[in-house]
Short mmCIF file of C-alpha atoms in Angstrom, two decimals:
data_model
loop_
_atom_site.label_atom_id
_atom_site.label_comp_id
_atom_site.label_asym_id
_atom_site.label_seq_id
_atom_site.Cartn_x
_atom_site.Cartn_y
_atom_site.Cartn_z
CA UNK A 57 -14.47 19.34 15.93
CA UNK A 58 -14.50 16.08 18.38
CA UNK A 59 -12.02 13.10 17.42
CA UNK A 60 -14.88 10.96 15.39
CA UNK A 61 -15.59 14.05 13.27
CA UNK A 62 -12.09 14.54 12.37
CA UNK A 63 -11.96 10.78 11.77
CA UNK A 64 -14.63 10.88 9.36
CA UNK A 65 -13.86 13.71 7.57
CA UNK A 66 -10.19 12.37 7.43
CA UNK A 67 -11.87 9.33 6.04
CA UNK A 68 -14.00 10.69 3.58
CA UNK A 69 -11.04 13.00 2.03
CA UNK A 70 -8.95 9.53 2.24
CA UNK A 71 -11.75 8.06 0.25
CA UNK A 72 -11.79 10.54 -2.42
CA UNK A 73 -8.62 11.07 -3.44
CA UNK A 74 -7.70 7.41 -2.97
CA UNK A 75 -10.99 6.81 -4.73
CA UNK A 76 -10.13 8.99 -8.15
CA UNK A 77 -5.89 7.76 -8.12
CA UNK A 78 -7.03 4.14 -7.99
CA UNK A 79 -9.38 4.85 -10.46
CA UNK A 80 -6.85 6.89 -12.58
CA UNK A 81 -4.42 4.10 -12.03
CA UNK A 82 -6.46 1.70 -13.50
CA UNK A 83 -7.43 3.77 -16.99
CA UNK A 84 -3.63 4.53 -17.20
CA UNK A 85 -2.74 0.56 -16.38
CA UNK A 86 -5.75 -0.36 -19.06
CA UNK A 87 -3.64 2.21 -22.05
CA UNK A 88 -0.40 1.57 -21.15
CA UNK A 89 -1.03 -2.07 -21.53
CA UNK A 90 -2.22 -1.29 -25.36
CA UNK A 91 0.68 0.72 -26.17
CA UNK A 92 3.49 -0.83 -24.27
CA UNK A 93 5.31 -4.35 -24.38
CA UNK A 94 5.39 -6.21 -21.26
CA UNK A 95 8.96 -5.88 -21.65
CA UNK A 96 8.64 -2.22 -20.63
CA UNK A 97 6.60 -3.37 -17.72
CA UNK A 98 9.90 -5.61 -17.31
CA UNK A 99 12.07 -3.13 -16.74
CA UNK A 100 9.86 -1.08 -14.95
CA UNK A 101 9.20 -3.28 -12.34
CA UNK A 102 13.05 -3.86 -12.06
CA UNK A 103 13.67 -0.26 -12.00
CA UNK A 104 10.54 0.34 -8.96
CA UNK A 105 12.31 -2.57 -6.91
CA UNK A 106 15.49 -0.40 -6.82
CA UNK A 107 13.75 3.00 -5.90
CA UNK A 108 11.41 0.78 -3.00
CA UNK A 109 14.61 -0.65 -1.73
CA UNK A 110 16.28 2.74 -1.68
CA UNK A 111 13.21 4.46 -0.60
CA UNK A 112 13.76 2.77 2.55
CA UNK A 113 16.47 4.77 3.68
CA UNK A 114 14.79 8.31 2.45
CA UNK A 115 13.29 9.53 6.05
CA UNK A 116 15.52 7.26 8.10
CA UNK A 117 12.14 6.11 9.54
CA UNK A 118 11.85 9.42 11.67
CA UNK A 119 8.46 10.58 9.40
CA UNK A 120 6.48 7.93 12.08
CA UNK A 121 8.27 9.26 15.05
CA UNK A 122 6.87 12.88 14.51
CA UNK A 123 3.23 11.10 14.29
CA UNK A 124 3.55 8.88 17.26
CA UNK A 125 5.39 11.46 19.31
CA UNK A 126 2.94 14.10 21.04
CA UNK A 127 5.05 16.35 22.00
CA UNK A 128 7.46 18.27 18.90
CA UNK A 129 9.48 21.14 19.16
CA UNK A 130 9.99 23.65 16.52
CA UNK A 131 13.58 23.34 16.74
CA UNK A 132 13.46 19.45 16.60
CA UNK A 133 11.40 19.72 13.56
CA UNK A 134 13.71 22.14 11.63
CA UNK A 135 16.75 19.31 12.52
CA UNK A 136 14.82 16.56 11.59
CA UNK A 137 14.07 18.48 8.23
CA UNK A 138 17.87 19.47 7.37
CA UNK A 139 18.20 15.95 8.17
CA UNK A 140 16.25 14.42 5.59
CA UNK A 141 17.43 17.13 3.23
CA UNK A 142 21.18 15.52 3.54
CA UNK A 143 19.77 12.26 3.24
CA UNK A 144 17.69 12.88 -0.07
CA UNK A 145 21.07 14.01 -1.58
CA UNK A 146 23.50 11.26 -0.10
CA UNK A 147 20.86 8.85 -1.04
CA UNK A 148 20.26 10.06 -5.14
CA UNK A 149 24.01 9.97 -5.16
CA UNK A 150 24.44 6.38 -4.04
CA UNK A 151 21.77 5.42 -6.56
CA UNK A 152 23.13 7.37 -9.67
CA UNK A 153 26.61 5.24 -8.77
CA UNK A 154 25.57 2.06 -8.05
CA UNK A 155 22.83 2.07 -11.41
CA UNK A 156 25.44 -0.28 -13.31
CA UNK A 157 25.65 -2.86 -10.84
CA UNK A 158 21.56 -3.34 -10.60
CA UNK A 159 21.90 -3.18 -14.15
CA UNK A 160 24.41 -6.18 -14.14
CA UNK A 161 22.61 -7.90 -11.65
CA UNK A 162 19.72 -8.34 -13.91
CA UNK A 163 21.76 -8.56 -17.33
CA UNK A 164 19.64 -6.30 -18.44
CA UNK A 165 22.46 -3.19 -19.96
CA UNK A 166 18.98 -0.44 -20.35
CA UNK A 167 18.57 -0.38 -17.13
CA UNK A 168 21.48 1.80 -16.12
CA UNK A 169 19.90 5.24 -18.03
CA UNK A 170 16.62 4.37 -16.47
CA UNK A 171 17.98 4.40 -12.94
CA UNK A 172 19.92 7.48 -13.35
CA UNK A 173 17.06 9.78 -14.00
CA UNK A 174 14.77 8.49 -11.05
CA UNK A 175 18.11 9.34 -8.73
CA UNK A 176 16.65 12.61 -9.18
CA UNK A 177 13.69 11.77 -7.04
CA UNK A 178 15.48 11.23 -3.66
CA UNK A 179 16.31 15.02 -3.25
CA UNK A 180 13.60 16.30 -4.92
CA UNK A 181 10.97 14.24 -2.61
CA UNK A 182 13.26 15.21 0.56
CA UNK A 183 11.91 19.08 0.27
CA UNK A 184 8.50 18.27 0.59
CA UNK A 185 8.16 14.74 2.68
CA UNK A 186 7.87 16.92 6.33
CA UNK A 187 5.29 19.33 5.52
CA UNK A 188 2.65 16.59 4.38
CA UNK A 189 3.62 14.20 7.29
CA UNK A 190 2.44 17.26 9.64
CA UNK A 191 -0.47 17.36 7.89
CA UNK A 192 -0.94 13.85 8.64
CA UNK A 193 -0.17 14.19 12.43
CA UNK A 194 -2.71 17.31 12.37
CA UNK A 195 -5.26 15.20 10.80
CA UNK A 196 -5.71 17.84 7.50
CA UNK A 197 -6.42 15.25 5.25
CA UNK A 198 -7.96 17.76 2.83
CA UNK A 199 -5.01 19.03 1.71
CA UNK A 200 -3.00 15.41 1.89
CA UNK A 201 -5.54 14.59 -0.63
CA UNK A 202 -4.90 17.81 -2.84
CA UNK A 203 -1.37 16.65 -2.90
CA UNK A 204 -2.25 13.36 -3.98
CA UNK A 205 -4.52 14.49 -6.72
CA UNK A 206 -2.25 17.06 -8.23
CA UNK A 207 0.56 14.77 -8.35
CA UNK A 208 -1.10 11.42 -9.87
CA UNK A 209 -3.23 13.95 -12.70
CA UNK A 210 0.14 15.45 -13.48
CA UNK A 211 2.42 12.07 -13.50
CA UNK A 212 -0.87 10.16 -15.47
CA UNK A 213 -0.89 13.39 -18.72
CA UNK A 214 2.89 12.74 -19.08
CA UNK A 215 3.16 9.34 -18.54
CA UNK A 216 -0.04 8.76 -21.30
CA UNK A 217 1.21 10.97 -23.31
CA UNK A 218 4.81 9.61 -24.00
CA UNK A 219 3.41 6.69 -24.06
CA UNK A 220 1.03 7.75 -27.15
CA UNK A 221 4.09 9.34 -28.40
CA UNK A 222 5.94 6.16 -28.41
CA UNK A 223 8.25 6.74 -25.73
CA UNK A 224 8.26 2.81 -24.11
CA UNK A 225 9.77 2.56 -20.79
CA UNK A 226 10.20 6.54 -20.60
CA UNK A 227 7.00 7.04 -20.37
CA UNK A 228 6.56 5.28 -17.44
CA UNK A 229 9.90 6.92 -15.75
CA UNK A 230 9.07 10.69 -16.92
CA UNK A 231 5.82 10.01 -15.51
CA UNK A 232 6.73 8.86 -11.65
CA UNK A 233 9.82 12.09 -11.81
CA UNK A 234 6.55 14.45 -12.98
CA UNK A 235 4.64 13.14 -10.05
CA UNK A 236 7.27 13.53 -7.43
CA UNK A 237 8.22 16.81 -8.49
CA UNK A 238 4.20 18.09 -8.04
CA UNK A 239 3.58 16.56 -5.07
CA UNK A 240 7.19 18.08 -3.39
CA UNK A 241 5.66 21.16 -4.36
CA UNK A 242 2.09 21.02 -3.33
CA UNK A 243 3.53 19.52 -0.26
CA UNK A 244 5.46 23.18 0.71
CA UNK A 245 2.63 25.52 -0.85
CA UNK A 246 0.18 23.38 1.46
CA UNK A 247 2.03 22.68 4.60
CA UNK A 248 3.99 25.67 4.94
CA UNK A 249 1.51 27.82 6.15
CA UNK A 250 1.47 26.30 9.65
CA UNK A 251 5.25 25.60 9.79
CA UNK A 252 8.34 26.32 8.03
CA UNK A 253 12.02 25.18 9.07
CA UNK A 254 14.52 27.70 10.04
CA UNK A 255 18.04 27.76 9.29
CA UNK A 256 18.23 25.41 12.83
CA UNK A 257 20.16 22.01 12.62
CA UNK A 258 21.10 20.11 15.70
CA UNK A 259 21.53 16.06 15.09
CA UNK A 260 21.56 15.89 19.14
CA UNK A 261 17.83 17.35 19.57
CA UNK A 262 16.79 14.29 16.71
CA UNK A 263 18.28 11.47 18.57
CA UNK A 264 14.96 10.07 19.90
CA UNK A 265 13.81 9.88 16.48
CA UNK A 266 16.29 8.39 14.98
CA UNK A 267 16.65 5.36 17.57
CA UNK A 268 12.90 5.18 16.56
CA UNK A 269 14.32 5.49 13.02
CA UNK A 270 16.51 2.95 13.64
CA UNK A 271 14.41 0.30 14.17
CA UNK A 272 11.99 1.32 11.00
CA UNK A 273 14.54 1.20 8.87
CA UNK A 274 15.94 -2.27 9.60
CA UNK A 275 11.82 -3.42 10.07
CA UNK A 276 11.32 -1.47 6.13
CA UNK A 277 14.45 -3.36 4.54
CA UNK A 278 13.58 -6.88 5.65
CA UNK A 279 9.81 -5.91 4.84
CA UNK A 280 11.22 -4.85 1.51
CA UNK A 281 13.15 -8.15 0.84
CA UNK A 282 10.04 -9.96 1.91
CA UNK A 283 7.18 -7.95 0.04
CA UNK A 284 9.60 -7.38 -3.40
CA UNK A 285 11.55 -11.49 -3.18
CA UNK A 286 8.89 -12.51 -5.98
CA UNK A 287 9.52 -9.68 -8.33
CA UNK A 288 13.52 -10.20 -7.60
CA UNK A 289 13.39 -13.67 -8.22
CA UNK A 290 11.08 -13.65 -11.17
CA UNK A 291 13.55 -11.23 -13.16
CA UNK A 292 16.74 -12.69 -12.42
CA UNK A 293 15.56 -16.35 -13.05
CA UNK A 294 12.27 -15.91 -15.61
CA UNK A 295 13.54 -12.95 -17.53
CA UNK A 296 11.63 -9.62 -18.10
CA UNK A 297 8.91 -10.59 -20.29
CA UNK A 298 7.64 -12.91 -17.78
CA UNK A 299 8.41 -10.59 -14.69
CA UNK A 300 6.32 -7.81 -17.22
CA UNK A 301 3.29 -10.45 -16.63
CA UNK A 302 4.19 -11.00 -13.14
CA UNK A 303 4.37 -7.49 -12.44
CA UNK A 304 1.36 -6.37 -14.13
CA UNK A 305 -1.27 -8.68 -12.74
CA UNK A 306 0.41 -7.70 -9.17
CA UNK A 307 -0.13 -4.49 -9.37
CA UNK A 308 -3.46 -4.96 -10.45
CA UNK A 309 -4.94 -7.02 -7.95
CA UNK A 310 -3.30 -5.11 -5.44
CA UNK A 311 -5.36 -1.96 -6.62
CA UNK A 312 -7.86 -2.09 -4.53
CA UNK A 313 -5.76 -2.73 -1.26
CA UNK A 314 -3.66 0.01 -1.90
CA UNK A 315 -7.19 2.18 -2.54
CA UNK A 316 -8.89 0.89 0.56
CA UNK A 317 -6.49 0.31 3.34
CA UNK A 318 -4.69 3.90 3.07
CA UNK A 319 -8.31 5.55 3.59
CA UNK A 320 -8.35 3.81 6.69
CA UNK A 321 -4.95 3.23 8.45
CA UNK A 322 -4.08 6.88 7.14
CA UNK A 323 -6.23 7.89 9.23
CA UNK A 324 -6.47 5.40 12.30
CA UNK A 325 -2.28 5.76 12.37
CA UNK A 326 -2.59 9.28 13.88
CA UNK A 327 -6.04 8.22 15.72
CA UNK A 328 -4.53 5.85 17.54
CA UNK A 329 -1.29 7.06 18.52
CA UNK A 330 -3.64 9.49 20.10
CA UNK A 331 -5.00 6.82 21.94
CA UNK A 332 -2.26 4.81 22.45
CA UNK A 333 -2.65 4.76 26.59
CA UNK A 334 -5.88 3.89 25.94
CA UNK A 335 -6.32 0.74 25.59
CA UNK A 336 -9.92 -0.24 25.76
CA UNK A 337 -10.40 2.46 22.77
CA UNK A 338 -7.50 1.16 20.59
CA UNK A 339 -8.74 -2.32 20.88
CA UNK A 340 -11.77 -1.12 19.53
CA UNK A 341 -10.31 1.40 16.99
CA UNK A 342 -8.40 -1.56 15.66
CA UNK A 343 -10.73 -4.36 15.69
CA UNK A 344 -13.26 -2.24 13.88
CA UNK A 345 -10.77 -1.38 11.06
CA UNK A 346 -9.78 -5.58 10.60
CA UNK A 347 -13.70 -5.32 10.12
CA UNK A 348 -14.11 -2.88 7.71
CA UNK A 349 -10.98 -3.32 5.85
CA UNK A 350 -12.20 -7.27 5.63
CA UNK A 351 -15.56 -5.82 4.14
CA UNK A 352 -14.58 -3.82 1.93
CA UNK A 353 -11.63 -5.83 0.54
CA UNK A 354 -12.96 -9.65 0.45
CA UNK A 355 -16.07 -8.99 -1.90
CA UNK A 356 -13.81 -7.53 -4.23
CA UNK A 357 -11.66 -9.96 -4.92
CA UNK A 358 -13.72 -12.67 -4.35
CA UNK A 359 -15.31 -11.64 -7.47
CA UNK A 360 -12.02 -11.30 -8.96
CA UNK A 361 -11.64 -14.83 -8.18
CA UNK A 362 -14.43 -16.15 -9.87
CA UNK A 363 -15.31 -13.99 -12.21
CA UNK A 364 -11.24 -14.04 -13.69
CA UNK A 365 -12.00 -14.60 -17.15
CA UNK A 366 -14.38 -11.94 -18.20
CA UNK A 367 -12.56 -9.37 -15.61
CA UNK A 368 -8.95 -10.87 -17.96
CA UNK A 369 -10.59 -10.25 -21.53
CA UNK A 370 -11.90 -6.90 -20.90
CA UNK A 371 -8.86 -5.65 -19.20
CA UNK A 372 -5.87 -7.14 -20.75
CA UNK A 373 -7.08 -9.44 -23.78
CA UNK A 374 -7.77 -12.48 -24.70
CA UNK A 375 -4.05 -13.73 -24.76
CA UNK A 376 -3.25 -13.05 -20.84
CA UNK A 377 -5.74 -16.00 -20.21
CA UNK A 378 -3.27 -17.98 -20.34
CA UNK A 379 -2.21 -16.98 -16.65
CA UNK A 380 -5.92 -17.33 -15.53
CA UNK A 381 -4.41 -19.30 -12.47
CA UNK A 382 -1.39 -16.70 -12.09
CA UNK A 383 -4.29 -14.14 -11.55
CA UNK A 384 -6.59 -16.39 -9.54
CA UNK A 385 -3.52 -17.49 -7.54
CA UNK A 386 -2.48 -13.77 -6.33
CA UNK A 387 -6.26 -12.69 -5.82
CA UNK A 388 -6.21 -14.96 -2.92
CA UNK A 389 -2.83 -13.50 -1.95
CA UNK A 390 -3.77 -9.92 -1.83
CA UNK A 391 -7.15 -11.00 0.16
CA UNK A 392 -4.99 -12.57 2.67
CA UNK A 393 -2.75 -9.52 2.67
CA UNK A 394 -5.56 -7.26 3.46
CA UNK A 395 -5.89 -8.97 6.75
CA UNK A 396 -2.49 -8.57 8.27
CA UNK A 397 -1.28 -5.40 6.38
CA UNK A 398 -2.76 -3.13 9.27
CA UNK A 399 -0.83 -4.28 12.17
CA UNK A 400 1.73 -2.34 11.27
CA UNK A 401 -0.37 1.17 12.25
CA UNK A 402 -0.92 -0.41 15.44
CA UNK A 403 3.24 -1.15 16.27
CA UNK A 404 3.83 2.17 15.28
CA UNK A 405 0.74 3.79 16.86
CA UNK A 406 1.83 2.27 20.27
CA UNK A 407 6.00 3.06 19.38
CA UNK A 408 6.62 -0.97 19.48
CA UNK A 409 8.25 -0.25 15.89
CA UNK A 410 11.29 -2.80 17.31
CA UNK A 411 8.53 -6.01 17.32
CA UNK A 412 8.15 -4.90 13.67
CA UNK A 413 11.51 -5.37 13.20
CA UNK A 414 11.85 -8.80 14.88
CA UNK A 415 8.58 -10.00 12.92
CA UNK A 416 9.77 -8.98 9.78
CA UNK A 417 13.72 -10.46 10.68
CA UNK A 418 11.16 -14.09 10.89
CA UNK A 419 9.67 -13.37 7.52
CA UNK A 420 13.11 -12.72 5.77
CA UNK A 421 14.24 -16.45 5.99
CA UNK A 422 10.59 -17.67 5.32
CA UNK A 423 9.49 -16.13 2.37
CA UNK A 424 12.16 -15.71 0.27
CA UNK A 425 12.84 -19.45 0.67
CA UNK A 426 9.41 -20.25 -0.06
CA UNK A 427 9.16 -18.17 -3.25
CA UNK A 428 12.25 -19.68 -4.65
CA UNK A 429 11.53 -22.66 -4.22
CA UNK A 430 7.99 -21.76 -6.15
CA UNK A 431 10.10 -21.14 -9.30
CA UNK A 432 10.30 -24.61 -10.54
CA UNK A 433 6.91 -24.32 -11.32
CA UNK A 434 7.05 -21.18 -13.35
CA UNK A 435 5.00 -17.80 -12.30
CA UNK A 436 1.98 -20.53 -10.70
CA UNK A 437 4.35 -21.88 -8.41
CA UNK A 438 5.28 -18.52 -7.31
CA UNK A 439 1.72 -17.26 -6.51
CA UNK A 440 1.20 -21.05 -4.94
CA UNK A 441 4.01 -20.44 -3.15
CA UNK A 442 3.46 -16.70 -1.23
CA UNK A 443 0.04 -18.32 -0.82
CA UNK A 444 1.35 -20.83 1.36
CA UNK A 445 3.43 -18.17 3.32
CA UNK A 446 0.27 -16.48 4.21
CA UNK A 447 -1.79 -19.26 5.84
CA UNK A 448 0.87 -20.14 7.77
CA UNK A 449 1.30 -16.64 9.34
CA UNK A 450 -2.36 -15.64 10.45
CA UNK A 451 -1.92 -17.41 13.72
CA UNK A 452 1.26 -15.95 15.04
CA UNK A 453 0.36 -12.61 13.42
CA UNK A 454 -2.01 -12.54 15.86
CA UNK A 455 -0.68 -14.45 18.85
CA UNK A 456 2.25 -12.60 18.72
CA UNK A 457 1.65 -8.67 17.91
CA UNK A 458 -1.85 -8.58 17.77
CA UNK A 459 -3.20 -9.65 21.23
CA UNK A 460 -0.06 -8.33 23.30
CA UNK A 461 -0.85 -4.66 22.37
CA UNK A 462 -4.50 -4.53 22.02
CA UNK A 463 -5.07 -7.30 24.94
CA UNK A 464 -8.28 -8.50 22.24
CA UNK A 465 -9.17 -12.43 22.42
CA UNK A 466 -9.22 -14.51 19.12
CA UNK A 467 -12.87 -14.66 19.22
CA UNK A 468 -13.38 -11.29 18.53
CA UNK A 469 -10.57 -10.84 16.53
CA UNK A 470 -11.03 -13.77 14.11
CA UNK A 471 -14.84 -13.17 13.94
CA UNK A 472 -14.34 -9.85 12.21
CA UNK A 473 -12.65 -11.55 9.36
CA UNK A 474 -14.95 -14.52 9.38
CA UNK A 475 -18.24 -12.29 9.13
CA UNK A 476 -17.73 -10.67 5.92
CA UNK A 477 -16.29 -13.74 4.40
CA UNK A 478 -19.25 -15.18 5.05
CA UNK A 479 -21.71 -13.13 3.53
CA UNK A 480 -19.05 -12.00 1.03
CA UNK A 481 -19.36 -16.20 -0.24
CA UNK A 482 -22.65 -16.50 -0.15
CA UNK A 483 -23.31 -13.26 -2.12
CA UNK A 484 -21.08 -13.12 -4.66
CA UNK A 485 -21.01 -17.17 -5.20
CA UNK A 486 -24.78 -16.66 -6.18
CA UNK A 487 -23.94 -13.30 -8.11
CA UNK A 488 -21.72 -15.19 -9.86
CA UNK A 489 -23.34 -18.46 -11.13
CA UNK A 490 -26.49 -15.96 -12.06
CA UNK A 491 -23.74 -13.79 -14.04
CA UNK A 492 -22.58 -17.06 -15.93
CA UNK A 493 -26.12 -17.77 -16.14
CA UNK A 494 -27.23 -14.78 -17.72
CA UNK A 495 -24.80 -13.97 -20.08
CA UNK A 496 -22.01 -15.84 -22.38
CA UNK A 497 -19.83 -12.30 -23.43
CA UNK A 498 -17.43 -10.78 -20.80
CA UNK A 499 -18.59 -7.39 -20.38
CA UNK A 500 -22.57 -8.25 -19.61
CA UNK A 501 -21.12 -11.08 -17.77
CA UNK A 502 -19.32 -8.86 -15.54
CA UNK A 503 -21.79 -6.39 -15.20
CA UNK A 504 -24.65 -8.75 -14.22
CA UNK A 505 -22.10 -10.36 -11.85
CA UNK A 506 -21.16 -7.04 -9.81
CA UNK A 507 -24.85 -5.72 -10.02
CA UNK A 508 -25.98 -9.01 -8.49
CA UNK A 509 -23.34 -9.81 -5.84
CA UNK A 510 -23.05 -5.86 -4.66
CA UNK A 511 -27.05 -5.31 -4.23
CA UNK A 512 -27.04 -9.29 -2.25
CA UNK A 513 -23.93 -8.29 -0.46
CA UNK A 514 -25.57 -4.60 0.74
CA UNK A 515 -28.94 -6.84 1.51
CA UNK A 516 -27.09 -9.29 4.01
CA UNK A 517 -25.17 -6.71 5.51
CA UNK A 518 -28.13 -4.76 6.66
CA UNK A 519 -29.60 -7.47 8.00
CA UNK A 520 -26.62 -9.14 9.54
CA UNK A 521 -23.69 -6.44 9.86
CA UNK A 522 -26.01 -3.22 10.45
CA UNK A 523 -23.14 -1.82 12.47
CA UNK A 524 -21.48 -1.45 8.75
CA UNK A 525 -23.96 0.32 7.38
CA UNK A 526 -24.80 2.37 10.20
CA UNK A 527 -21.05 3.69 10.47
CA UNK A 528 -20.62 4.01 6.25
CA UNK A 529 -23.96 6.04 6.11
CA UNK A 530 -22.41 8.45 9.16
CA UNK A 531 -19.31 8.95 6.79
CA UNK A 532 -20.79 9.73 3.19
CA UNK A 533 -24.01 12.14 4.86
CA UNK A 534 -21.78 13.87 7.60
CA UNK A 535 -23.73 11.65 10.01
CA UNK A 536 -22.66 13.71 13.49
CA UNK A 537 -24.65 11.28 16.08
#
């Protein structure tokens, strides 16, 4: 199988199970919301800011260094996996001890219980975290996506059903242990056919992977402390209810990011480190995925954007639309994530994970600052506020990690954003306005809205992005030419 046929099957497996856990996601997110107080969400949130933090420190960073490196031994591999072992256990430890003092942070007393049971998850996600990275390097994204599937359907009938059962908070904290404990299974019975550690454990033979390591850790914390200030800020200064709203409309509108871009860079990570002396081919690799990512992502929530209110009835009620502009306020930030969140394949695909570090070290004075500052004006000057942060980084993103590795010009870098935005406006603007037109009630609203902006959108890209629909008709019919 040549490179552009594992690529597209590696997409299309991507796809799927991406496909059916977003999907999933958003059924559970739809009951949960009817059976839970955004209180719960509250402490939730609080609680996944802590295991994000803390997941940080889980691999030590070295899970990238076995994909960028070509070359692995056996023995290194069996180290590396002791290593992360002792790590998973030092790591659930720290957590189960330092639970009060989050709790106190927040004033919130619950949280200490909740933080004690997902200590479990360090070690238990430790066993399995090697054998589906190897998959990964190996390109075997059919099984990644078994994993995936098995542990979302498992984490989604527990976390439902406590919910059903009345359970609050648990529910969602039962659910995300059931789900770790699947996939650290399916991750052995899957991956251990091609390898299994030995009883082998040398720190020395891991030392270039932890100086790799090294570098993605310190680049993951400050990303941390940049991605999670809002959700810090909001719950120590707005309180949980709020930081429940905050937190819920978040993780919404980042749904379809979090579906589309991991089809994509999951697979152009290992692609391009591949590649990485190539330079003419990464370029291209790279500029194609801005491009697609940028097509996929901007018609979405540029229907989000206008369409808020029906899309706000039918999925959280009448009552949220009060924070119409909260929501309309983070659908633009998520669309501007969605055009720097894959630069960070590229550092790592080329082992430049210290420029990560030092772009990230920029970002941890900015955006904090920023964000707090955002607070006087409640959750819309937050959103305003990380808004804000994001125009003023697309330039340098570029300037300064973009064109140095990929040697690209901002013509051809800029126009693949520009292109779909284009026809993305023009098609779902009209789609829109005949929507509003059409209809008065949310749900025909919304239907006549997506109908008419998706079959406009598919009509101008034929005619003036065929390259799109060329390469998307190669991946869903096994298209070998």
């Amino acid at each position: 199988m040549t490179i552009r046929q594992r690529a597209y099957s590696g997409l299309r497996w991507n796809g799927l199970s991406k496909g059916l856990v977003a999907l999933g996601g958003l059924i559970q997110l739809y009951l949960l919301i009817r059976y839970l107080d955004p209180a719960d969400f509250g402490l939730m949130a609080m609680v996944n800011v802590s295991l994000a933090f803390t997941y940080n420190f889980l691999d030590f960073g070295v899970n990238n260094a076995i994909v960028h490196k070509t070359d692995v031994s056996p023995r290194q591999l069996s180290s590396l996996y002791w290593f992360t072992i002792l790590l998973g256990l030092v790591l659930g430890g720290i957590f189960y001890v330092l639970a009060p003092l989050v709790a106190r942070f927040y004033e919130t007393p619950p949280l200490t219980d909740l933080l004690r049971v997902l200590s479990l998850v360090f070690v238990i996600n430790a066993f399995g975290n090697q054998f589906k990275v190897l998959l990964i390097k190996e390109l075997r994204f059919n099984r990644v996506a078994l994993i995936d599937l098995l542990g979302f359907a498992v984490g989604f009938v527990v976390t439902v059903g406590l919910a059903l059962r009345g359970r609050g908070v648990y529910a969602l904290v039962y659910g995300t242990l059931a789900r770790t404990v699947v996939e650290a299974l399916a991750s052995v019975g899957l991956g251990g056919d091609r390898y299994r550690p030995s009883w082998h454990f040398r720190l020395g033979e891991a030392r270039f992977f932890i100086q790799f390591g090294l570098y993605q850790m310190g680049e993951r914390l400050l990303n941390f402390f940049n991605k999670q200030a809002d959700l810090i800020l909001v719950g120590k200064f707005l309180g949980p209810d709020l930081l429940g709203v905050y937190d819920v409309i978040k993780r919404f509108l980042l749904r379809p990011m979090e579906m589309i871009h991991p089809v994509l860079t999951g697979v152009t990570f290992p692609l391009m480190a591949k590649l990485q002396f190539q330079t003419e081919r990464l370029r291209a690799i790279y500029l194609r995925q801005i491009n697609y990512l940028c097509a996929l992502n901007f018609p979405i929530y540029l229907l989000l954007f206008l369409a808020a209110e029906p899309v706000i009835v039918l999925m959280f009620g009448e009552a949220w639309l009060a924070y119409v502009w909260v929501f309309r306020g983070y659908v633009l930030v998520a669309m501007s994530y969605s055009t720097g969140n894959p630069v960070g394949t590229l550092l790592l695909a080329k082992g430049r994970a210290e420029w990560g570090f030092y772009w990230n070290l920029v970002l941890f004075f900015l955006i904090p600052m920023v964000v707090y500052g955002g607070l006087h004006w409640q959750l819309e000057g937050v959103v305003m506020a990380l808004l804000l942060s994001q125009a003023l980084l697309i330039f340098p993103n570029f300037y300064f990690l973009v064109r140095p590795l990929t040697a690209s010009g901002s013509g051809p870098y800029f126009w693949q954003m520009l292109q779909p935005l284009l026809l993305s406006l023009a098609a779902v603007g009209f789609g829109t306005l005949l929507g509003k037109w059409l209809f008065t009630t949310a749900l025909p609203q919304l239907l006549a809205i997506g109908i008419i902006s998706g079959g406009l959108y598919l009509g101008a890209s034929w005619y003036f992005h065929r390259q799109l629909i060329h390469d998307f008709k190669a991946l869903l019919f096994h298209d070998k030419a």
